Short mmCIF file of C-alpha atoms and ligand atoms in Angstrom, two decimals:
data_model
loop_
_atom_site.label_atom_id
_atom_site.label_comp_id
_atom_site.label_asym_id
_atom_site.label_seq_id
_atom_site.Cartn_x
_atom_site.Cartn_y
_atom_site.Cartn_z
CA MET S 5 7.17 0.06 27.22
CA ILE S 6 7.42 0.96 23.56
CA GLN S 7 5.28 3.76 22.17
CA ILE S 8 4.28 3.50 18.52
CA VAL S 9 3.14 6.77 16.94
CA GLY S 10 0.77 6.27 13.99
CA GLN S 11 -1.64 3.42 13.31
CA GLY S 12 -1.32 3.09 9.55
CA LEU S 13 0.06 -0.02 7.91
CA ALA S 14 3.56 0.54 9.34
CA GLY S 15 2.49 1.18 12.94
CA THR S 16 -0.03 -1.65 12.91
CA CYS S 17 2.59 -4.12 11.65
CA VAL S 18 5.05 -3.00 14.35
CA ALA S 19 2.28 -3.31 16.98
CA TRP S 20 1.46 -6.85 15.84
CA GLN S 21 5.14 -7.80 15.92
CA CYS S 22 5.16 -6.64 19.57
CA TRP S 23 1.89 -8.39 20.37
CA LEU S 24 2.98 -11.70 18.85
CA LYS S 25 6.22 -11.61 20.86
CA GLY S 26 4.54 -10.51 24.10
CA THR S 27 6.29 -7.13 24.24
CA PRO S 28 4.22 -4.39 25.95
CA PHE S 29 3.46 -1.38 23.75
CA GLN S 30 1.14 1.53 23.36
CA LEU S 31 -0.09 2.53 19.94
CA ILE S 32 -1.29 6.09 19.47
CA ASP S 33 -2.98 7.63 16.47
CA GLN S 34 -4.66 10.96 15.78
CA GLU S 35 -7.46 9.22 13.82
CA GLU S 36 -7.23 11.78 11.08
CA GLY S 37 -5.63 11.44 7.66
CA GLY S 38 -2.94 9.02 6.55
CA SER S 39 -2.73 6.97 3.39
CA SER S 40 -3.34 3.40 4.57
CA ARG S 41 -7.04 3.90 5.20
CA ILE S 42 -7.72 5.08 1.69
CA ALA S 43 -5.25 2.77 -0.08
CA ALA S 44 -6.66 0.03 -2.26
CA GLY S 45 -4.44 -2.62 -0.68
CA LEU S 46 -3.70 -3.93 -4.14
CA VAL S 47 -0.71 -6.15 -4.85
CA THR S 48 0.26 -6.18 -8.53
CA PRO S 49 3.34 -8.38 -8.92
CA VAL S 50 4.51 -6.72 -12.15
CA ALA S 51 4.05 -3.06 -12.94
CA GLY S 52 5.68 -0.04 -14.50
CA LYS S 53 6.68 0.61 -18.10
CA ARG S 54 8.91 -2.44 -18.33
CA PHE S 55 6.63 -4.80 -16.43
CA ASN S 56 9.38 -5.75 -14.04
CA PRO S 57 8.37 -7.63 -10.90
CA SER S 58 8.25 -5.51 -7.73
CA TRP S 59 11.54 -5.50 -5.87
CA GLU S 60 12.25 -8.99 -4.39
CA ILE S 61 8.53 -9.72 -4.35
CA GLU S 62 9.15 -13.46 -4.52
CA SER S 63 10.52 -13.42 -0.98
CA TYR S 64 8.54 -10.54 0.58
CA LEU S 65 5.05 -11.36 -0.65
CA PRO S 66 4.77 -14.94 0.70
CA ARG S 67 6.01 -13.78 4.11
CA ALA S 68 3.59 -10.83 4.09
CA LEU S 69 0.67 -13.13 3.26
CA GLN S 70 1.67 -15.50 6.04
CA PHE S 71 1.75 -12.55 8.47
CA TYR S 72 -1.69 -11.24 7.42
CA GLU S 73 -3.03 -14.77 7.82
CA GLU S 74 -1.51 -15.12 11.28
CA VAL S 75 -2.98 -11.80 12.37
CA GLY S 76 -6.28 -12.74 10.74
CA ALA S 77 -6.37 -15.83 12.94
CA HIS S 78 -6.20 -13.56 16.03
CA LEU S 79 -8.96 -11.35 14.63
CA GLY S 80 -11.12 -14.26 13.47
CA ARG S 81 -11.22 -13.17 9.87
CA SER S 82 -9.35 -13.42 6.59
CA TYR S 83 -8.24 -10.16 4.98
CA TRP S 84 -6.48 -11.34 1.82
CA GLN S 85 -8.37 -11.72 -1.42
CA GLY S 86 -6.12 -13.42 -3.98
CA ALA S 87 -6.96 -12.58 -7.60
CA ASP S 88 -5.60 -12.69 -11.12
CA ILE S 89 -5.12 -9.20 -12.52
CA TYR S 90 -5.98 -8.58 -16.17
CA ARG S 91 -3.45 -6.17 -17.62
CA LEU S 92 -4.72 -4.39 -20.72
CA PRO S 93 -2.15 -3.08 -23.18
CA MET S 94 -3.17 0.31 -24.59
CA GLU S 95 -1.24 -0.07 -27.86
CA GLU S 96 0.55 -2.62 -30.01
CA GLU S 97 4.00 -1.80 -28.73
CA GLU S 98 2.90 -2.32 -25.14
CA ARG S 99 1.29 -5.62 -26.10
CA ASP S 100 4.54 -6.78 -27.73
CA ARG S 101 6.53 -5.90 -24.62
CA LEU S 102 4.07 -7.82 -22.45
CA ARG S 103 4.19 -10.75 -24.81
CA GLU S 104 7.96 -10.85 -24.52
CA LYS S 105 7.68 -10.63 -20.76
CA SER S 106 5.21 -13.52 -20.66
CA HIS S 107 7.97 -15.83 -21.96
CA GLU S 108 10.42 -14.95 -19.20
CA CYS S 109 8.41 -13.90 -16.15
CA ILE S 110 6.53 -16.34 -13.93
CA TRP S 111 4.01 -13.70 -12.86
CA VAL S 112 2.66 -13.16 -16.40
CA ARG S 113 0.62 -16.29 -16.93
CA GLU S 114 -1.10 -16.04 -20.29
CA GLU S 115 -2.38 -13.81 -23.06
CA VAL S 116 -6.12 -13.64 -23.75
CA GLU S 117 -7.77 -12.14 -26.82
CA THR S 118 -10.45 -10.17 -25.01
CA VAL S 119 -11.85 -9.62 -21.54
CA PRO S 120 -15.66 -9.98 -21.48
CA GLY S 121 -17.37 -6.65 -20.83
CA VAL S 122 -14.11 -4.68 -20.87
CA LYS S 123 -12.57 -2.46 -23.57
CA SER S 124 -9.66 -4.62 -24.66
CA PRO S 125 -8.68 -3.88 -28.29
CA PHE S 126 -5.20 -5.30 -27.72
CA GLY S 127 -6.28 -8.25 -25.62
CA ALA S 128 -5.01 -8.75 -22.09
CA PHE S 129 -2.37 -10.56 -20.09
CA VAL S 130 -3.23 -12.43 -16.94
CA ILE S 131 -0.92 -11.51 -14.07
CA GLN S 132 -1.01 -14.14 -11.36
CA GLY S 133 -0.08 -14.09 -7.69
CA GLY S 134 -1.65 -10.71 -6.86
CA GLY S 135 -4.78 -9.64 -5.05
CA ARG S 136 -5.80 -7.24 -2.37
CA LEU S 137 -5.49 -6.82 1.34
CA LYS S 138 -8.77 -5.53 2.76
CA ILE S 139 -6.62 -2.93 4.35
CA ARG S 140 -9.21 -0.65 5.92
CA GLU S 141 -10.95 -3.57 7.62
CA TRP S 142 -7.59 -4.97 8.72
CA LEU S 143 -6.61 -1.64 10.27
CA ASP S 144 -9.99 -1.03 11.91
CA ASP S 145 -10.21 -4.53 13.37
CA SER S 146 -6.61 -4.33 14.60
CA ARG S 147 -7.38 -0.98 16.23
CA GLN S 148 -10.41 -2.42 17.99
CA PHE S 149 -8.40 -5.47 19.12
CA PHE S 150 -5.62 -3.31 20.58
CA LYS S 151 -8.20 -0.97 22.15
CA ASN S 152 -9.92 -3.93 23.82
CA ASN S 153 -6.56 -5.02 25.16
CA GLY S 154 -5.69 -1.58 26.55
CA CYS S 155 -2.79 -0.83 24.22
CA TYR S 156 -4.31 1.77 21.90
CA LYS S 157 -5.20 5.39 22.45
CA VAL S 158 -6.29 8.36 20.34
CA GLY S 159 -4.07 11.42 20.31
CA LYS S 160 -1.87 13.63 18.23
CA VAL S 161 1.75 13.46 19.29
CA MET S 162 3.44 16.85 19.15
CA GLY S 163 7.20 17.09 19.54
CA LEU S 164 8.90 13.95 20.75
CA PRO S 165 7.07 11.62 23.15
CA GLU S 166 8.57 10.67 26.48
CA ALA S 167 8.64 6.89 26.48
CA SER S 168 11.71 4.75 26.95
CA THR S 169 11.45 3.59 23.33
CA VAL S 170 9.48 5.33 20.64
CA VAL S 171 8.77 4.18 17.10
CA LEU S 172 7.56 6.87 14.71
CA THR S 173 5.34 5.38 12.01
CA GLU S 174 3.67 8.57 10.85
CA GLY S 175 3.73 8.00 7.09
CA ALA S 176 3.85 11.00 4.77
CA LEU S 177 2.43 13.24 7.51
CA GLY S 178 5.66 12.53 9.41
CA LEU S 179 7.89 13.00 6.37
CA LEU S 180 6.40 16.43 5.85
CA THR S 181 7.07 17.67 9.42
CA PRO S 182 10.20 19.66 10.25
CA ARG S 183 11.35 16.98 12.71
CA SER S 184 11.62 14.37 9.97
CA GLU S 185 15.21 13.25 9.61
CA PHE S 186 14.85 12.38 5.97
CA SER S 187 12.66 15.04 4.53
CA LEU S 188 15.50 15.88 2.13
CA GLN S 189 15.50 12.32 0.82
CA SER S 190 11.75 12.03 0.48
CA ARG S 191 9.54 12.67 -2.50
CA PRO S 192 5.99 11.93 -1.29
CA ALA S 193 3.32 11.68 -3.99
CA LYS S 194 -0.33 12.56 -3.57
CA GLY S 195 -2.84 10.11 -4.97
CA GLU S 196 -6.59 10.24 -5.48
CA ILE S 197 -8.96 7.33 -5.62
CA LEU S 198 -12.64 6.97 -6.53
CA THR S 199 -15.34 4.52 -5.58
CA VAL S 200 -17.85 4.32 -8.43
CA LYS S 201 -21.18 2.63 -8.89
CA ILE S 202 -21.75 0.98 -12.29
CA PRO S 203 -25.13 -0.77 -12.23
CA GLY S 204 -25.37 -3.94 -14.26
CA TRP S 205 -21.73 -4.18 -15.36
CA ASN S 206 -21.08 -7.17 -13.10
CA GLN S 207 -17.36 -7.12 -13.76
CA PRO S 208 -15.70 -9.64 -11.44
CA ARG S 209 -12.07 -9.16 -12.56
CA PHE S 210 -9.27 -7.02 -11.18
CA LEU S 211 -8.12 -4.85 -14.10
CA SER S 212 -5.03 -2.78 -14.70
CA ALA S 213 -3.83 -0.56 -17.50
CA LYS S 214 -1.12 2.05 -17.94
CA GLY S 215 -1.15 4.20 -14.81
CA GLY S 216 -4.21 2.73 -13.10
CA TRP S 217 -6.38 -0.13 -11.95
CA LEU S 218 -9.91 -1.12 -11.05
CA ILE S 219 -11.04 -3.46 -8.28
CA PRO S 220 -14.57 -4.91 -8.01
CA LEU S 221 -16.02 -4.46 -4.51
CA GLY S 222 -19.39 -6.14 -5.06
CA GLU S 223 -22.90 -4.63 -5.17
CA ASP S 224 -22.09 -2.69 -8.38
CA LEU S 225 -19.25 -0.83 -6.65
CA TYR S 226 -15.69 -0.54 -7.99
CA ARG S 227 -12.59 1.19 -6.69
CA VAL S 228 -10.51 3.00 -9.30
CA GLY S 229 -7.16 4.71 -8.94
CA ALA S 230 -4.83 6.33 -8.74
CA ASN S 231 -3.10 9.41 -10.06
CA TYR S 232 0.29 10.80 -8.95
CA GLU S 233 0.81 14.42 -8.00
CA TRP S 234 4.00 15.84 -6.50
CA SER S 235 3.29 19.52 -6.01
CA GLN S 236 0.25 19.87 -3.76
CA LEU S 237 0.94 17.46 -0.93
CA ASP S 238 -2.31 17.56 1.01
CA GLU S 239 -5.24 15.20 1.53
CA ILE S 240 -7.84 17.28 -0.25
CA PRO S 241 -9.64 15.61 -3.19
CA THR S 242 -9.50 17.81 -6.31
CA GLU S 243 -11.49 18.21 -9.50
CA ARG S 244 -8.29 17.56 -11.46
CA GLY S 245 -7.62 14.32 -9.59
CA ARG S 246 -11.20 13.19 -10.12
CA THR S 247 -10.90 13.83 -13.86
CA GLN S 248 -7.60 11.94 -14.05
CA VAL S 249 -8.99 8.92 -12.20
CA PHE S 250 -12.12 9.01 -14.32
CA GLU S 251 -9.87 8.83 -17.39
CA ILE S 252 -8.38 5.66 -15.91
CA LEU S 253 -11.89 4.23 -15.56
CA ARG S 254 -12.55 5.03 -19.21
CA ARG S 255 -9.65 2.74 -20.21
CA PHE S 256 -11.80 -0.14 -18.96
CA THR S 257 -15.40 0.77 -19.73
CA ASP S 258 -17.60 3.47 -21.26
CA ARG S 259 -20.54 2.51 -19.05
CA GLU S 260 -22.25 5.23 -17.05
CA ALA S 261 -20.63 5.52 -13.63
CA GLU S 262 -21.63 7.45 -10.53
CA VAL S 263 -18.90 8.58 -8.16
CA VAL S 264 -19.93 7.61 -4.63
CA ALA S 265 -16.66 8.40 -2.83
CA HIS S 266 -13.53 10.39 -3.61
CA HIS S 267 -10.44 10.36 -1.38
CA ALA S 268 -6.92 11.72 -1.47
CA ALA S 269 -3.79 11.05 0.55
CA VAL S 270 -0.04 11.21 0.22
CA ARG S 271 2.15 8.16 -0.39
CA PRO S 272 5.20 8.13 1.88
CA ILE S 273 7.97 7.72 -0.66
CA VAL S 274 11.62 7.93 0.32
CA ARG S 275 14.37 7.89 -2.30
CA ARG S 276 14.38 4.48 -4.02
CA SER S 277 10.81 3.60 -2.97
CA ILE S 278 12.12 0.99 -0.55
CA PRO S 279 11.03 1.26 3.11
CA VAL S 280 13.47 2.79 5.59
CA ILE S 281 13.95 2.01 9.28
CA GLY S 282 16.44 2.80 11.98
CA PRO S 283 17.20 4.73 15.15
CA SER S 284 17.18 8.51 15.14
CA LEU S 285 20.56 10.09 14.48
CA GLN S 286 19.97 12.46 17.41
CA ASN S 287 18.34 10.13 19.94
CA PRO S 288 18.91 6.36 19.81
CA GLN S 289 15.72 5.72 21.86
CA ILE S 290 13.66 6.99 18.95
CA TRP S 291 13.21 4.67 16.04
CA GLY S 292 11.25 5.03 12.85
CA MET S 293 9.75 3.17 9.94
CA ASN S 294 8.65 5.03 6.86
CA GLY S 295 8.87 5.10 3.08
CA LEU S 296 6.39 2.28 2.38
CA GLY S 297 5.74 4.03 -0.93
CA SER S 298 3.07 2.69 -3.28
CA LYS S 299 3.51 -0.94 -2.29
CA GLY S 300 3.34 -0.97 1.47
CA VAL S 301 1.24 -4.13 1.62
CA ILE S 302 4.12 -6.24 0.27
CA TYR S 303 6.90 -4.93 2.49
CA ALA S 304 5.39 -3.63 5.75
CA PRO S 305 5.17 -6.94 7.71
CA ASP S 306 8.74 -8.08 7.07
CA VAL S 307 10.29 -4.67 7.54
CA ALA S 308 8.38 -4.22 10.82
CA GLY S 309 9.83 -7.59 11.90
CA ILE S 310 13.37 -6.45 11.07
CA LEU S 311 12.76 -3.26 13.03
CA TYR S 312 11.44 -5.19 16.01
CA ARG S 313 14.48 -7.49 16.04
CA ALA S 314 16.83 -4.50 15.73
CA ILE S 315 15.23 -2.85 18.78
CA TYR S 316 14.83 -5.89 21.03
CA GLU S 317 17.15 -8.61 19.84
CA GLY S 318 20.18 -6.72 18.56
CA GLY S 319 19.31 -7.71 14.99
CA LYS S 320 21.16 -6.01 12.15
CA ILE S 321 19.33 -3.68 9.80
CA PRO S 322 20.14 -4.65 6.21
CA PRO S 323 21.81 -1.69 4.47
CA GLU S 324 19.01 -1.37 1.89
CA PHE S 325 16.55 -0.46 4.69
CA ASP S 326 18.89 1.46 6.99
CA TRP S 327 18.02 5.12 6.84
CA ARG S 328 21.46 6.04 8.21
CA GLN S 329 22.80 4.82 4.90
CA LEU S 330 20.50 6.79 2.66
C1 FAD A 406 -4.32 6.83 -3.45
C2 FAD A 406 -3.42 5.80 -2.85
C3 FAD A 406 -3.56 4.47 -3.21
C4 FAD A 406 -2.70 3.50 -2.68
N1 FAD A 406 -2.89 2.21 -3.04
C5 FAD A 406 -2.05 1.26 -2.56
C6 FAD A 406 -2.22 -0.09 -2.91
O1 FAD A 406 -3.13 -0.42 -3.66
N2 FAD A 406 -1.35 -1.01 -2.42
C7 FAD A 406 -0.33 -0.66 -1.56
O2 FAD A 406 0.44 -1.54 -1.13
N3 FAD A 406 -0.16 0.62 -1.19
C8 FAD A 406 -0.98 1.59 -1.67
N4 FAD A 406 -0.81 2.89 -1.29
C9 FAD A 406 0.33 3.21 -0.44
C10 FAD A 406 0.05 2.89 1.02
O3 FAD A 406 -1.00 3.71 1.45
C11 FAD A 406 1.29 3.11 1.86
O4 FAD A 406 2.35 2.31 1.37
C12 FAD A 406 1.10 2.75 3.33
O5 FAD A 406 -0.23 2.58 3.64
C13 FAD A 406 1.70 3.78 4.23
O6 FAD A 406 1.49 3.40 5.56
P1 FAD A 406 2.12 4.22 6.77
O7 FAD A 406 1.68 3.52 8.01
O8 FAD A 406 3.58 4.42 6.57
O9 FAD A 406 1.47 5.67 6.69
P2 FAD A 406 -0.07 6.15 6.96
O10 FAD A 406 -1.01 5.19 6.45
O11 FAD A 406 -0.15 7.54 6.46
O12 FAD A 406 -0.18 6.11 8.53
C14 FAD A 406 0.32 7.07 9.38
C15 FAD A 406 -0.62 7.21 10.56
O13 FAD A 406 0.02 8.02 11.54
C16 FAD A 406 -0.91 8.98 12.01
N5 FAD A 406 -0.10 10.09 12.49
C17 FAD A 406 0.78 10.84 11.77
N6 FAD A 406 1.35 11.74 12.56
C18 FAD A 406 0.84 11.56 13.81
C19 FAD A 406 1.06 12.18 15.05
N7 FAD A 406 1.93 13.18 15.19
N8 FAD A 406 0.36 11.75 16.13
C20 FAD A 406 -0.52 10.72 16.02
N9 FAD A 406 -0.76 10.10 14.86
C21 FAD A 406 -0.09 10.51 13.76
C22 FAD A 406 -1.76 9.28 10.80
O14 FAD A 406 -2.98 9.87 11.18
C23 FAD A 406 -1.92 7.90 10.19
O15 FAD A 406 -3.01 7.20 10.77
C24 FAD A 406 -1.65 3.88 -1.79
C25 FAD A 406 -1.55 5.21 -1.39
C26 FAD A 406 -2.41 6.17 -1.93
C27 FAD A 406 -2.26 7.60 -1.50
#
């Protein structure tokens, strides 16, 4: 029996890998904190200052989407909402860089002069192939499914559990504990996120601009995020974070907005922002998966599959994911 500690994105993907292969497991979660449940679940194929595609997204994203669809079939629901993302340059220079990119990058589809209802003095570029995983629903429904099937329990694991095989998928909460084997290599980043109500805006598009994004949720609600903060690594929403995220909102619209929810969590980032997996250096029965960073939705399914095969089928861990090679 394998025990999986932590039911965020990582633990849930490992649990589904076990379920789909018929391997018995028990998933345990403290039902408190963690970043997956507040994450937007957004997939933006190109991001950053240079608008480079996310690392190897062309191979990881299609496999991730196939996995979420397969799991969705077990849960009787679809969790992926594909959408174009309208990227708004904030200045001429940024627009020129995006224009250049649009000639060489398949993800940047076209340039548009304006986006109806949105502040867009420098036009916008349509990024294709992205969207959002309804991550909270996916996690909650998976939890209920595993609960119904007797392989989920609530609890906080202290120290090291006594199962024949353990997989630690504790996210940033795990990286920040003294027993983490790669705390020296990690640089977790706190992020805050707002849900705002903007009556009458009726904005149907996913928007992104330097350092932030906005997702329409329906019924006048929008999710906006997210700032980065490296010093105070807790899950407490702050006034400063709220102001920073509100500034992101103001890149898209000056309409009156009421904050209806405000959350904070810590992104589990390890070194190069690529997930890490492997057996413990001290105890080969204990395995781990962490470091999903800011883009867990893209990589979690495949990396969980690699981890599963390494544990049960003698599969090799590619060096880029092997935490022994950090
Ligand atoms: C503000 C914000 C926005 C984000 N937006 C996006 C986004 O749009 N797209 C994207 O791909 N990613 C996004 N992310 C990143 C994403 O959240 C992570 O990549 C991913 O969800 C991490 O999953 P995880 O399972 O490793 O960790 P977590 O989600 O933190 O899960 C760990 C789980 O383990 C539990 N746990 C920890 N220790 C114990 C213990 N000892 N005993 C029992 N249970 C324990 C925790 O309670 C938690 O449920 C965002 C993150 C933040 C903070």
